[in-house]
Short mmCIF file of C-alpha atoms in Angstrom, two decimals:
data_model
loop_
_atom_site.label_atom_id
_atom_site.label_comp_id
_atom_site.label_asym_id
_atom_site.label_seq_id
_atom_site.Cartn_x
_atom_site.Cartn_y
_atom_site.Cartn_z
CA MET A 290 0.00 0.00 0.00
CA GLY A 291 1.48 3.34 -1.03
CA ILE A 292 -0.19 6.35 0.57
CA LYS A 293 0.74 9.48 -1.33
CA VAL A 294 2.89 11.89 0.68
CA SER A 295 5.13 14.81 -0.16
CA ALA A 296 8.68 14.20 -1.41
CA PRO A 297 11.14 13.60 1.46
CA THR A 298 13.74 16.25 2.25
CA PRO A 299 16.94 16.21 4.36
CA VAL A 300 16.41 16.61 8.10
CA VAL A 301 18.35 18.34 10.84
CA SER A 302 18.01 16.83 14.32
CA VAL A 303 19.47 18.47 17.42
CA LYS A 304 19.58 17.21 21.02
CA PRO A 305 19.58 18.12 23.76
CA VAL A 306 18.04 21.54 23.62
CA VAL A 307 17.78 22.46 27.29
CA LEU A 308 14.84 24.52 28.54
CA PRO A 309 15.13 26.01 32.03
CA ALA A 310 12.41 24.52 34.26
CA PRO A 311 12.26 26.18 37.71
CA GLY A 312 10.45 24.00 40.23
CA ARG A 313 10.88 20.83 38.17
CA GLU A 314 14.30 20.16 39.77
CA GLU A 315 15.52 18.98 36.39
CA ASP A 316 15.80 21.20 33.35
CA LEU A 317 13.69 19.96 30.42
CA GLN A 318 15.66 18.37 27.62
CA VAL A 319 14.13 18.16 24.16
CA ARG A 320 15.11 16.92 20.72
CA VAL A 321 14.16 18.99 17.67
CA SER A 322 13.94 17.41 14.22
CA ALA A 323 13.02 19.56 11.25
CA PRO A 324 13.45 19.83 7.49
CA ALA A 325 16.80 21.41 6.61
CA SER A 326 15.01 23.90 4.37
CA GLY A 327 11.60 25.48 4.05
CA SER A 328 9.60 28.02 6.02
CA GLU A 329 6.32 28.17 7.97
CA LEU A 330 6.88 24.65 9.25
CA PRO A 331 3.93 23.12 11.15
CA ILE A 332 4.86 21.69 14.55
CA ILE A 333 4.27 18.33 16.25
CA VAL A 334 5.06 18.10 19.95
CA PHE A 335 5.43 14.40 20.74
CA SER A 336 5.08 12.79 24.20
CA HIS A 337 6.85 9.46 24.68
CA GLY A 338 5.55 6.39 26.49
CA PHE A 339 6.58 5.27 29.98
CA GLY A 340 10.32 5.04 30.48
CA LEU A 341 11.32 6.18 27.00
CA SER A 342 12.86 9.51 26.02
CA MET A 343 13.37 12.18 23.40
CA GLY A 344 15.60 9.65 21.61
CA SER A 345 12.69 7.29 20.95
CA TYR A 346 10.19 6.93 18.07
CA ASP A 347 12.65 7.49 15.23
CA PRO A 348 10.45 5.54 12.74
CA LEU A 349 7.75 8.21 13.17
CA VAL A 350 9.85 11.29 13.80
CA ASP A 351 12.27 10.74 10.90
CA PHE A 352 9.34 10.37 8.53
CA TRP A 353 7.30 13.32 9.75
CA ALA A 354 10.30 15.67 9.76
CA SER A 355 11.42 14.59 6.30
CA HIS A 356 7.90 15.35 5.05
CA GLY A 357 7.60 18.91 6.30
CA PHE A 358 6.94 18.92 10.06
CA ALA A 359 9.12 20.24 12.87
CA VAL A 360 8.93 17.59 15.58
CA ILE A 361 9.80 18.46 19.19
CA GLN A 362 10.22 15.67 21.76
CA PRO A 363 10.63 16.20 25.49
CA THR A 364 12.24 13.74 27.89
CA HIS A 365 9.71 13.41 30.71
CA LEU A 366 10.72 12.65 34.31
CA ASP A 367 9.65 8.99 34.03
CA SER A 368 12.34 8.34 31.42
CA LYS A 369 14.78 5.58 32.31
CA THR A 370 17.55 7.94 31.18
CA LEU A 371 16.89 10.07 34.29
CA ASN A 372 16.61 7.19 36.82
CA LEU A 373 14.16 8.99 39.08
CA PRO A 374 13.74 6.79 42.21
CA PRO A 375 10.21 5.48 42.91
CA ASP A 376 10.13 7.29 46.26
CA ASP A 377 10.99 10.67 44.71
CA PRO A 378 8.32 13.19 45.81
CA ARG A 379 7.74 14.15 42.18
CA THR A 380 6.75 10.62 41.16
CA PRO A 381 3.01 10.89 42.02
CA LEU A 382 2.88 14.18 40.09
CA ILE A 383 4.65 13.07 36.91
CA TRP A 384 1.35 12.82 35.00
CA ARG A 385 0.84 16.56 35.61
CA ILE A 386 4.51 17.47 35.06
CA ARG A 387 4.31 15.72 31.70
CA VAL A 388 1.56 18.10 30.56
CA GLU A 389 3.55 21.04 31.93
CA ASP A 390 6.57 19.84 29.91
CA MET A 391 4.54 20.04 26.72
CA LYS A 392 3.27 23.54 27.54
CA ARG A 393 6.80 24.66 28.47
CA ILE A 394 7.87 23.74 24.94
CA LEU A 395 5.14 25.93 23.47
CA ASP A 396 6.10 28.76 25.82
CA ARG A 397 9.77 28.58 24.78
CA LEU A 398 9.59 28.24 21.01
CA ASP A 399 11.79 31.32 20.63
CA LEU A 400 14.54 29.63 22.65
CA ILE A 401 14.08 26.38 20.74
CA GLU A 402 14.39 28.17 17.38
CA ALA A 403 17.51 30.02 18.53
CA SER A 404 19.11 26.76 19.76
CA VAL A 405 18.84 24.91 16.45
CA PRO A 406 21.12 26.20 13.69
CA GLY A 407 19.11 27.46 10.73
CA LEU A 408 15.68 27.10 12.39
CA SER A 409 15.11 30.69 13.50
CA GLY A 410 11.96 32.23 12.07
CA ARG A 411 10.87 29.01 10.29
CA LEU A 412 8.21 27.64 12.68
CA ASP A 413 4.50 28.24 12.08
CA ARG A 414 3.13 29.09 15.54
CA GLY A 415 -0.45 28.91 14.23
CA ARG A 416 -0.24 25.25 13.17
CA ILE A 417 0.67 23.14 16.19
CA ALA A 418 -0.34 19.54 16.84
CA VAL A 419 0.36 17.20 19.75
CA ALA A 420 0.92 13.46 19.51
CA GLY A 421 1.74 10.75 21.99
CA HIS A 422 1.99 7.01 22.49
CA SER A 423 0.62 5.08 25.47
CA TRP A 424 1.16 7.24 28.57
CA GLY A 425 2.27 9.92 26.16
CA GLY A 426 -1.15 9.59 24.56
CA GLN A 427 -2.81 10.43 27.84
CA THR A 428 -0.45 13.40 28.21
CA ALA A 429 -1.37 14.63 24.75
CA SER A 430 -5.07 14.03 25.35
CA MET A 431 -5.09 16.45 28.27
CA LEU A 432 -3.77 19.21 26.04
CA LEU A 433 -6.66 18.38 23.70
CA GLY A 434 -9.26 18.73 26.47
CA ALA A 435 -9.37 15.42 28.38
CA ARG A 436 -9.37 15.66 32.19
CA VAL A 437 -8.54 13.38 35.07
CA LEU A 438 -11.47 12.52 37.34
CA ASP A 439 -11.03 12.98 41.08
CA PRO A 440 -11.98 10.24 43.62
CA GLU A 441 -15.57 11.55 43.60
CA GLY A 442 -15.76 11.19 39.86
CA GLU A 443 -15.66 14.93 39.16
CA PRO A 444 -13.47 16.30 36.34
CA GLY A 445 -10.23 17.83 37.55
CA GLU A 446 -8.35 20.82 36.22
CA ASP A 447 -8.73 21.75 32.57
CA MET A 448 -5.18 21.57 31.22
CA SER A 449 -6.07 22.02 27.54
CA ASP A 450 -4.16 24.53 25.43
CA SER A 451 -5.76 26.65 22.74
CA ARG A 452 -2.48 26.76 20.81
CA ILE A 453 -3.03 23.08 19.94
CA LYS A 454 -5.08 22.72 16.75
CA ALA A 455 -5.05 18.91 16.30
CA GLY A 456 -3.84 15.70 17.88
CA VAL A 457 -2.78 12.11 17.22
CA LEU A 458 -3.31 9.61 20.06
CA LEU A 459 -1.49 6.31 19.63
CA ALA A 460 -2.54 3.33 21.81
CA THR A 461 -3.92 5.72 24.43
CA PRO A 462 -5.53 4.26 27.58
CA GLY A 463 -9.29 4.42 27.90
CA LYS A 464 -11.53 5.15 30.86
CA GLY A 465 -10.77 4.06 34.42
CA GLY A 466 -13.02 2.85 37.21
CA ALA A 467 -14.12 -0.76 36.80
CA ASP A 468 -12.25 -0.90 33.47
CA LEU A 469 -8.89 -0.80 35.27
CA SER A 470 -7.09 -3.91 36.44
CA PRO A 471 -6.47 -4.10 40.22
CA PHE A 472 -2.79 -3.32 39.60
CA ALA A 473 -3.56 -0.17 37.58
CA ALA A 474 -6.21 0.97 40.05
CA GLU A 475 -3.72 0.69 42.92
CA TYR A 476 -0.63 2.22 41.33
CA PHE A 477 -1.96 4.69 38.74
CA PRO A 478 -4.63 6.86 40.39
CA PHE A 479 -4.45 9.33 37.50
CA MET A 480 -5.75 6.74 35.04
CA HIS A 481 -9.34 7.93 35.33
CA PRO A 482 -9.75 10.17 32.28
CA SER A 483 -12.85 11.92 31.06
CA PHE A 484 -12.93 12.62 27.35
CA ALA A 485 -16.22 14.52 27.53
CA LYS A 486 -14.51 17.90 26.83
CA MET A 487 -11.86 16.65 24.40
CA SER A 488 -13.23 18.57 21.45
CA THR A 489 -10.02 19.34 19.51
CA PRO A 490 -9.85 17.45 16.19
CA THR A 491 -7.98 14.19 16.83
CA LEU A 492 -6.91 10.99 15.17
CA VAL A 493 -7.14 8.03 17.56
CA VAL A 494 -5.05 4.97 16.61
CA ALA A 495 -5.68 1.57 18.21
CA GLY A 496 -4.45 -1.95 17.56
CA ASP A 497 -7.11 -4.65 17.53
CA HIS A 498 -4.68 -7.05 19.30
CA ASP A 499 -3.58 -4.59 21.99
CA GLN A 500 -4.43 -6.47 25.20
CA SER A 501 -3.30 -4.32 28.12
CA PRO A 502 -2.53 -5.62 31.62
CA LEU A 503 -3.82 -2.27 32.85
CA SER A 504 -7.41 -2.97 31.84
CA THR A 505 -10.04 -5.65 32.41
CA ARG A 506 -11.33 -4.99 28.89
CA GLY A 507 -9.95 -6.03 25.55
CA PRO A 508 -8.33 -3.97 22.80
CA ASP A 509 -11.47 -1.84 22.43
CA TRP A 510 -10.33 -0.01 25.62
CA PHE A 511 -7.95 1.99 23.43
CA THR A 512 -10.85 3.27 21.29
CA ASP A 513 -12.46 5.15 24.22
CA PRO A 514 -10.79 8.49 23.31
CA TYR A 515 -12.70 8.30 20.03
CA PHE A 516 -16.09 7.05 21.18
CA LEU A 517 -16.28 9.07 24.42
CA SER A 518 -15.22 12.46 23.05
CA PRO A 519 -17.19 15.10 21.16
CA GLY A 520 -16.38 16.94 17.97
CA SER A 521 -14.47 15.97 14.87
CA LYS A 522 -12.60 12.69 15.43
CA SER A 523 -11.20 9.85 13.36
CA LEU A 524 -10.38 6.31 14.49
CA LEU A 525 -7.75 4.22 12.76
CA THR A 526 -7.91 0.55 13.85
CA LEU A 527 -4.82 -1.40 12.80
CA PHE A 528 -5.41 -5.08 12.20
CA GLY A 529 -3.12 -7.42 14.16
CA ALA A 530 -1.40 -4.55 15.97
CA GLU A 531 -0.35 -4.79 19.61
CA HIS A 532 0.79 -1.95 21.85
CA SER A 533 3.84 -0.96 19.81
CA LEU A 534 1.62 -0.75 16.70
CA GLY A 535 4.19 -2.67 14.65
CA GLY A 536 7.32 -1.10 16.16
CA ILE A 537 6.93 2.67 16.26
CA HIS A 538 9.27 3.42 19.17
CA GLU A 539 12.58 2.25 17.69
CA TYR A 540 14.05 0.65 14.60
CA ASN A 541 14.50 -3.11 15.12
CA ALA A 542 13.57 -2.92 18.80
CA LYS A 543 13.92 -6.28 20.54
CA GLU A 544 10.92 -5.62 22.76
CA THR A 545 8.56 -5.14 19.83
CA THR A 546 6.13 -8.06 19.98
CA ASP A 547 4.33 -7.34 16.70
CA GLU A 548 7.08 -6.09 14.40
CA ASN A 549 5.59 -5.08 11.07
CA PRO A 550 7.43 -2.41 9.02
CA GLU A 551 4.55 -2.21 6.54
CA ARG A 552 2.14 -1.37 9.37
CA VAL A 553 4.49 1.31 10.73
CA ALA A 554 4.88 2.79 7.26
CA ALA A 555 1.11 2.96 6.82
CA LEU A 556 0.55 4.44 10.29
CA ARG A 557 3.06 7.25 9.96
CA ALA A 558 1.79 8.13 6.47
CA LEU A 559 -1.83 8.13 7.60
CA ALA A 560 -1.02 10.29 10.64
CA TRP A 561 0.91 12.67 8.36
CA ALA A 562 -2.07 12.89 6.02
CA TYR A 563 -4.49 13.44 8.92
CA LEU A 564 -2.45 16.34 10.28
CA ARG A 565 -1.98 17.88 6.86
CA THR A 566 -5.75 18.11 6.43
CA ALA A 567 -6.43 19.07 10.06
CA LEU A 568 -3.92 21.95 9.92
CA TYR A 569 -4.50 22.88 6.27
CA PRO A 570 -8.23 22.30 5.51
CA GLU A 571 -7.66 22.94 1.82
CA ASP A 572 -5.31 19.92 1.71
CA HIS A 573 -7.19 16.71 0.91
CA ALA A 574 -4.38 14.36 1.97
CA TRP A 575 -6.49 12.66 4.65
CA PRO A 576 -9.53 11.59 2.57
CA ALA A 577 -7.14 10.50 -0.18
CA ALA A 578 -5.12 8.42 2.29
CA CYS A 579 -8.28 6.80 3.70
CA GLU A 580 -9.40 5.89 0.20
CA GLU A 581 -5.99 4.39 -0.54
CA LEU A 582 -6.06 2.36 2.71
CA MET A 583 -9.34 0.72 1.79
CA SER A 584 -8.58 0.24 -1.91
CA THR A 585 -6.49 -2.89 -1.40
CA SER A 586 -7.85 -6.42 -1.16
CA ASN A 587 -6.11 -6.94 2.19
CA PRO A 588 -6.13 -3.60 4.06
CA LEU A 589 -3.90 -3.06 7.10
CA GLY A 590 -6.71 -1.39 9.00
CA ARG A 591 -9.93 0.60 8.79
CA VAL A 592 -10.91 4.20 9.40
CA GLU A 593 -14.13 5.63 10.79
CA CYS A 594 -14.90 9.28 11.35
CA LYS A 595 -17.45 11.40 13.16
#
């Protein structure tokens, strides 16, 4: 399957770009990957899954940057590269600090531009998307309007950001309560999201073989951000995909249980097409990509929209 995308261009990738973060007790390190040429570059701020870092997700980041996006990746405090001890007082707050990391990036785009040779003045501040995988998906969802429910079931603080115009949620956990496994309920009290106010246009991506130990439900748990949110949404269900969706977090990663380069290629192209249309409504890349996905006799997945 060959989804039509723009011609690839050379990419410049710089890390670490260090953003001062008073109160975080650890300055925020980010990686910036962007086309070596071109102006008015749309932006993707990408939140990694548990334990990973700004150095992860090259199969996605390399593609998106070579096809016109500036991709900015923070290293959150849960990253194994930082070795934060479990009893660190920040640990229970990491879910919030993750969202603050993403907002800090948006607040410091001037510094980020100045820190990357040749990037100054080339970012389009009016076309910003967020994306994230797994826990990073929950982080991104809060910038799109999702909230964490308190113990009484009431929505917590609204941490959405109006600068975000679209989102891509990859294998993002669904609702909590009785849908959580006993382990998740005990150790992850923040895993009680409400998507009722998540109105920003979003592509939700789920694998139909993604059986999580964090939930008592099956793979449909990861479709909750689509079915339980209002507004313009699209759901891409990938056939045969488990939690790594074919291997999105690293090239040839040993821990990938469902390695499938063709699936990864389709996913990153479809996400690119979705964001092109979401950020540039005159661009018909997304409907064209959906048509191409379903035009084969053995499609890799299906798309539904609302």
